[in-house]
PDB file of C-alpha atoms in Angstrom:
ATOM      1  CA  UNK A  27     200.240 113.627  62.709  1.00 55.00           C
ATOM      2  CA  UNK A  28     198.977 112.234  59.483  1.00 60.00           C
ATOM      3  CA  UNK A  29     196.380 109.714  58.888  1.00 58.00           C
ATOM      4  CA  UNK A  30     199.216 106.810  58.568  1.00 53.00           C
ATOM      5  CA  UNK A  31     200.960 107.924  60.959  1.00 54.00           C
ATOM      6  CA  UNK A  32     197.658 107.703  63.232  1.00 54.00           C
ATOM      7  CA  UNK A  33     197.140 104.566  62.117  1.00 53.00           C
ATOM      8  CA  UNK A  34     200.680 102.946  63.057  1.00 52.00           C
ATOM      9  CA  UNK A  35     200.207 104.594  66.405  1.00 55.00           C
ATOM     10  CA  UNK A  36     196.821 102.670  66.325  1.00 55.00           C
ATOM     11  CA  UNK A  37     198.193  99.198  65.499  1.00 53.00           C
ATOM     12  CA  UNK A  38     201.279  99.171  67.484  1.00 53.00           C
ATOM     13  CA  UNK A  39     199.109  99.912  70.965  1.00 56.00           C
ATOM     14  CA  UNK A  40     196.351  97.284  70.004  1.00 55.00           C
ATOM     15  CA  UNK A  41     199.445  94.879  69.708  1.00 52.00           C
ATOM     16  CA  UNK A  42     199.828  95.277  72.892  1.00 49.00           C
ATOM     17  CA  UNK A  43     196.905  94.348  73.824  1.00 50.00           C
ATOM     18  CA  UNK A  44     196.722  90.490  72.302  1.00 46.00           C
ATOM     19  CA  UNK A  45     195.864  88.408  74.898  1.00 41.00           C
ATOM     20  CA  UNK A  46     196.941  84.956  72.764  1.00 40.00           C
ATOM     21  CA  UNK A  47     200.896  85.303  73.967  1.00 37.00           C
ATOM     22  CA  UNK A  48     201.626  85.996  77.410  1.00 37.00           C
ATOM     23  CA  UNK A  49     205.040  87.264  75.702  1.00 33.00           C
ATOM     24  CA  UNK A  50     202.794  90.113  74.459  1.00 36.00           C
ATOM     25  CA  UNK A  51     200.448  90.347  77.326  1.00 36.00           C
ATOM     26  CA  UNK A  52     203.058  90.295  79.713  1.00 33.00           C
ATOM     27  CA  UNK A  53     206.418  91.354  78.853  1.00 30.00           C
ATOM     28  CA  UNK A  54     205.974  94.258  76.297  1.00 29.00           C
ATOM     29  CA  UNK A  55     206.120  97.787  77.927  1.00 31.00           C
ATOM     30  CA  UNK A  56     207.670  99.289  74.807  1.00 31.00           C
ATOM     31  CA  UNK A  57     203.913 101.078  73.835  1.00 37.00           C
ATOM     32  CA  UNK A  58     204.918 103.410  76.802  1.00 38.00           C
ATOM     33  CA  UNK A  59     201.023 104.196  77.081  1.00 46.00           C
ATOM     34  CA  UNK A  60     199.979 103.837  80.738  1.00 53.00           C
ATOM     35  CA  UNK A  61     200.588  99.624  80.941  1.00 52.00           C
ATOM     36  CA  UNK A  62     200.540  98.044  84.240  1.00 57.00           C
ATOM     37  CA  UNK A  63     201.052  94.448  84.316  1.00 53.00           C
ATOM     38  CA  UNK A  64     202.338  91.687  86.632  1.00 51.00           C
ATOM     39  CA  UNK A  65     205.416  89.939  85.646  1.00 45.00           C
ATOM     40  CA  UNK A  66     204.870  86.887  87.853  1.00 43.00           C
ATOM     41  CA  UNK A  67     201.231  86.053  86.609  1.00 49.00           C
ATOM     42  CA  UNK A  68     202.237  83.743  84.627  1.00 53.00           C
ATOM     43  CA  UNK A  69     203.533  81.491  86.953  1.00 59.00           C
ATOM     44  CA  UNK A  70     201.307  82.806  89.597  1.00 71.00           C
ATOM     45  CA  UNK A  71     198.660  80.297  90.975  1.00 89.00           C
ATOM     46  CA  UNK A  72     195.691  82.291  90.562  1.00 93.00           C
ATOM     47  CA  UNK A  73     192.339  80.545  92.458  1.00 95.00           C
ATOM     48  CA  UNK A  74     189.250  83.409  92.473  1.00 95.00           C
ATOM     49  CA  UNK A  75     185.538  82.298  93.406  1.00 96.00           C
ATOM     50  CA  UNK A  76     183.035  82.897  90.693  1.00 96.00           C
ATOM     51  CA  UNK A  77     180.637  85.887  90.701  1.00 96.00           C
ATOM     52  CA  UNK A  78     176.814  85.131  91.926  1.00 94.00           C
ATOM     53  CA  UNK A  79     173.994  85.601  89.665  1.00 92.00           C
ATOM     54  CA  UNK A  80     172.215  84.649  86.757  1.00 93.00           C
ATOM     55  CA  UNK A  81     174.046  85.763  84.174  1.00 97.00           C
ATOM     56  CA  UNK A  82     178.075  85.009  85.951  1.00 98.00           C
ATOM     57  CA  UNK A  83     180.484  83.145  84.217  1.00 98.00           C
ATOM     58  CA  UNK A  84     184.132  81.719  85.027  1.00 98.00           C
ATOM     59  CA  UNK A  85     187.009  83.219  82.334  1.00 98.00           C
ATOM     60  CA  UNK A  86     187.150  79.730  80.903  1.00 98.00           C
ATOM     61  CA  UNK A  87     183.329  79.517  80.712  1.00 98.00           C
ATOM     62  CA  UNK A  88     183.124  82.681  78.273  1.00 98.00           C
ATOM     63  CA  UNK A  89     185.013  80.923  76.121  1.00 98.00           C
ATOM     64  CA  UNK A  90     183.409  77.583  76.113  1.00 98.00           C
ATOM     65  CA  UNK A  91     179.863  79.445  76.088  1.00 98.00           C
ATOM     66  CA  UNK A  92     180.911  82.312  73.558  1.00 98.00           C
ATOM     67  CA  UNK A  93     178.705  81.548  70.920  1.00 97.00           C
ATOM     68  CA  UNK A  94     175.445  81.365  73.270  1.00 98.00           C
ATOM     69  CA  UNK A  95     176.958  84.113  74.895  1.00 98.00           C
ATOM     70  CA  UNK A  96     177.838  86.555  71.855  1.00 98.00           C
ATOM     71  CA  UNK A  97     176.295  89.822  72.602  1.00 98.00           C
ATOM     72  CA  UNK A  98     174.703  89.347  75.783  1.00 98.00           C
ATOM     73  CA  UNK A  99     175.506  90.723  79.535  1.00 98.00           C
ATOM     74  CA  UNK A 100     177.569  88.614  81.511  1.00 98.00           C
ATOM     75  CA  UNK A 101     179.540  88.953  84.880  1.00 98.00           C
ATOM     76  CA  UNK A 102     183.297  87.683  85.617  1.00 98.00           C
ATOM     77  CA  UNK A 103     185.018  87.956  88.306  1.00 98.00           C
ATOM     78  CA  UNK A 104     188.691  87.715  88.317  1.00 98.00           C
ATOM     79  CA  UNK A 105     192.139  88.925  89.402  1.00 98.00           C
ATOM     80  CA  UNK A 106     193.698  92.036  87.526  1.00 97.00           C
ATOM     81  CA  UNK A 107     196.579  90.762  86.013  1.00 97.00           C
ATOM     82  CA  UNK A 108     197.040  93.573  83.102  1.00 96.00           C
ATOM     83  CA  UNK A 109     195.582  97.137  82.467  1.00 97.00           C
ATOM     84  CA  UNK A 110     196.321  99.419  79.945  1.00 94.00           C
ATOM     85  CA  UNK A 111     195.149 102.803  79.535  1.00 95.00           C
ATOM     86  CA  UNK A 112     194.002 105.190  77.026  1.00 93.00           C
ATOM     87  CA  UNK A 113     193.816 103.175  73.825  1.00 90.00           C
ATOM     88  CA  UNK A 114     191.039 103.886  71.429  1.00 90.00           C
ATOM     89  CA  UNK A 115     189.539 105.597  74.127  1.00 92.00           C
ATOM     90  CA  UNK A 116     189.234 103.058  76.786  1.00 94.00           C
ATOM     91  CA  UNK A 117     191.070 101.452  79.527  1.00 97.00           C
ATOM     92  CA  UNK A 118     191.665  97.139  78.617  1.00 95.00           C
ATOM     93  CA  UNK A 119     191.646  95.322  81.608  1.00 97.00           C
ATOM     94  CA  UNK A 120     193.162  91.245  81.761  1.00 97.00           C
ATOM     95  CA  UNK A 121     191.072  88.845  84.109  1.00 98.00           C
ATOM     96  CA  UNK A 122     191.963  85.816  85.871  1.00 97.00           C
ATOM     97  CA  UNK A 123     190.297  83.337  87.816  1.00 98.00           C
ATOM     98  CA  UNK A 124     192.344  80.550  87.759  1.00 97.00           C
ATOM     99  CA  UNK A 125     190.238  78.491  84.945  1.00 97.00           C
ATOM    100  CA  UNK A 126     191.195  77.977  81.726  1.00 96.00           C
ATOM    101  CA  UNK A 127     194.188  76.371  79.352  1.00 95.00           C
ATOM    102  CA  UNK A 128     196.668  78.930  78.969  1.00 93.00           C
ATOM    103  CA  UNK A 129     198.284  76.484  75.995  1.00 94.00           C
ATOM    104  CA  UNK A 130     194.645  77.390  74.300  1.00 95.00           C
ATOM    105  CA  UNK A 131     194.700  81.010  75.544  1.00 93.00           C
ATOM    106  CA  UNK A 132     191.181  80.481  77.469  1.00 96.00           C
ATOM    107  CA  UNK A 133     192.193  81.542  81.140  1.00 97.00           C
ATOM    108  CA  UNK A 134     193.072  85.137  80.036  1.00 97.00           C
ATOM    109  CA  UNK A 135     189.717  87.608  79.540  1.00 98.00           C
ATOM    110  CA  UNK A 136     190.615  90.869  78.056  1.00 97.00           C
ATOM    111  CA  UNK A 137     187.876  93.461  79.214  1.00 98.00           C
ATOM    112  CA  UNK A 138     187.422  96.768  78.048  1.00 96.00           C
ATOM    113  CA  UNK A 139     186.094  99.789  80.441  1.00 98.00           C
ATOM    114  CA  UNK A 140     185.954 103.329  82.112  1.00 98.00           C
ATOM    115  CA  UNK A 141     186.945 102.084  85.144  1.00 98.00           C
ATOM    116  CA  UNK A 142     190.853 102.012  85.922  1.00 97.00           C
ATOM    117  CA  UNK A 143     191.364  98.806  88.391  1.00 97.00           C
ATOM    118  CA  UNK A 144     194.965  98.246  89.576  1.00 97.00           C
ATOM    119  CA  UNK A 145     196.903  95.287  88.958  1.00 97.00           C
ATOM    120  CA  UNK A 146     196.947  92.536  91.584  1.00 96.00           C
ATOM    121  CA  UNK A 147     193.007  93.823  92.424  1.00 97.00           C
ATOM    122  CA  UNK A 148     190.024  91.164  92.821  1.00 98.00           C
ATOM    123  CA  UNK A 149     187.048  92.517  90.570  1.00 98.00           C
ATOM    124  CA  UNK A 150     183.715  92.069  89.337  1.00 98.00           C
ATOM    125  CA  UNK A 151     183.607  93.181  85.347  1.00 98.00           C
ATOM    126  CA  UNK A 152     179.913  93.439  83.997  1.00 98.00           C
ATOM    127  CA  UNK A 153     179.724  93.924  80.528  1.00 98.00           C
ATOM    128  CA  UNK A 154     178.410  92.539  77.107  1.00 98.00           C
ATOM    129  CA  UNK A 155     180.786  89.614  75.529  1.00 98.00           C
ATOM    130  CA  UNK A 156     181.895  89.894  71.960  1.00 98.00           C
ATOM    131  CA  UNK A 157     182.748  86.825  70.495  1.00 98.00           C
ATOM    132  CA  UNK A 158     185.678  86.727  67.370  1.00 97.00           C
ATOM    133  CA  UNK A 159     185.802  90.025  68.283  1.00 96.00           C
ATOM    134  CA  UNK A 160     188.106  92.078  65.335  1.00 93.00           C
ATOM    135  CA  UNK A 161     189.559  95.181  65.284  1.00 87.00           C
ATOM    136  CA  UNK A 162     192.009  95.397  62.558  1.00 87.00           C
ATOM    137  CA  UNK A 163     195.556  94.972  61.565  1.00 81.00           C
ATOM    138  CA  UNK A 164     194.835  90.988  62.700  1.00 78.00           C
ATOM    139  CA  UNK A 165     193.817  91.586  66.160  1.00 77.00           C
ATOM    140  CA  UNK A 166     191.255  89.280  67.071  1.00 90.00           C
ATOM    141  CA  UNK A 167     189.891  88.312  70.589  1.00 95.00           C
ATOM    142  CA  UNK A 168     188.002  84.716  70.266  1.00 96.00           C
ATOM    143  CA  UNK A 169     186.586  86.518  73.577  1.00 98.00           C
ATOM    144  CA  UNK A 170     186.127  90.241  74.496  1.00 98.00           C
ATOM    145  CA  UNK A 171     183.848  92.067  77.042  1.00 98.00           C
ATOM    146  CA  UNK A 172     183.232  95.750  76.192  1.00 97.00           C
ATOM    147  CA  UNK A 173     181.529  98.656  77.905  1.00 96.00           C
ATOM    148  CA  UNK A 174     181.799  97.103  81.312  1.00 98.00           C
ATOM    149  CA  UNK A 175     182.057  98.405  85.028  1.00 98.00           C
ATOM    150  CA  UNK A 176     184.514  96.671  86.505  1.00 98.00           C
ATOM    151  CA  UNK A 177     184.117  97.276  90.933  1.00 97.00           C
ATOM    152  CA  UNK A 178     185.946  95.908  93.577  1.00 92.00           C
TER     153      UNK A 178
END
């Protein structure tokens, strides 16, 4: 494949990935790349107590705290509400906690990671935060955690 076609491929599987419409985070399967999701978490009443420890946030509080936050370790629990596989090398994992506006797009937590959770799983994600996080072709996470382990 050539370079542009590489780099259509690219863009259309990070579109899948944008965590700002739950149209795109939710209903799209048409990247055919290894996407899980859960059609009914966006009605879903979601309520998951927040991990322990000094550096543990809530979903909503990465957002509110991003720019103390931006490249540090944090630690977020949630619910697995997305997971896709194999894109630019690593496996993008949605969280849920039940904080957060979805209207403003701050109870969704996009994580990125090794590990391969499955949907509907309770997990702890550590990882360093990213804030205005962009990677091309106008995909841009206000909030992103990278290189995490994400563990039962």
């Amino acid at each position: 494949m050539n370079r542009m076609g590489k780099w259509v491929g690219l863009c259309i599987s990070i579109g899948t990935l944008a965590a700002g419409s739950d149209a795109l985070a939710f209903g799209n399967a048409a990247s055919g790349r290894g996407e899980r999701t859960n059609p009914s978490a966006t009605s879903e009443q979601i309520k998951v107590e927040k991990a322990k420890g000094a550096n543990a946030y809530s979903v909503s509080e990465t957002y509110e705290k991003a720019g103390k936050l931006d490249k540090k370790p944090v630690i977020v629990r949630g619910k697995v509400v997305k997971v896709s596989t194999g894109i630019m090398g690593k496996n993008w994992v949605h969280l849920r906690d039940g904080s957060g506006d979805s209207g403003k797009g701050t109870n969704n937590l996009v994580v990125t990671t090794q590990d391969v959770p499955k949907v509907g799983d309770v997990v702890t994600a550590k990882g360093i935060l990213y804030k205005d996080k962009d990677f091309g072709a106008g995909y841009k996470y206000k909030v992103i955690v990278e290189e995490a382990t994400v563990k039962q």
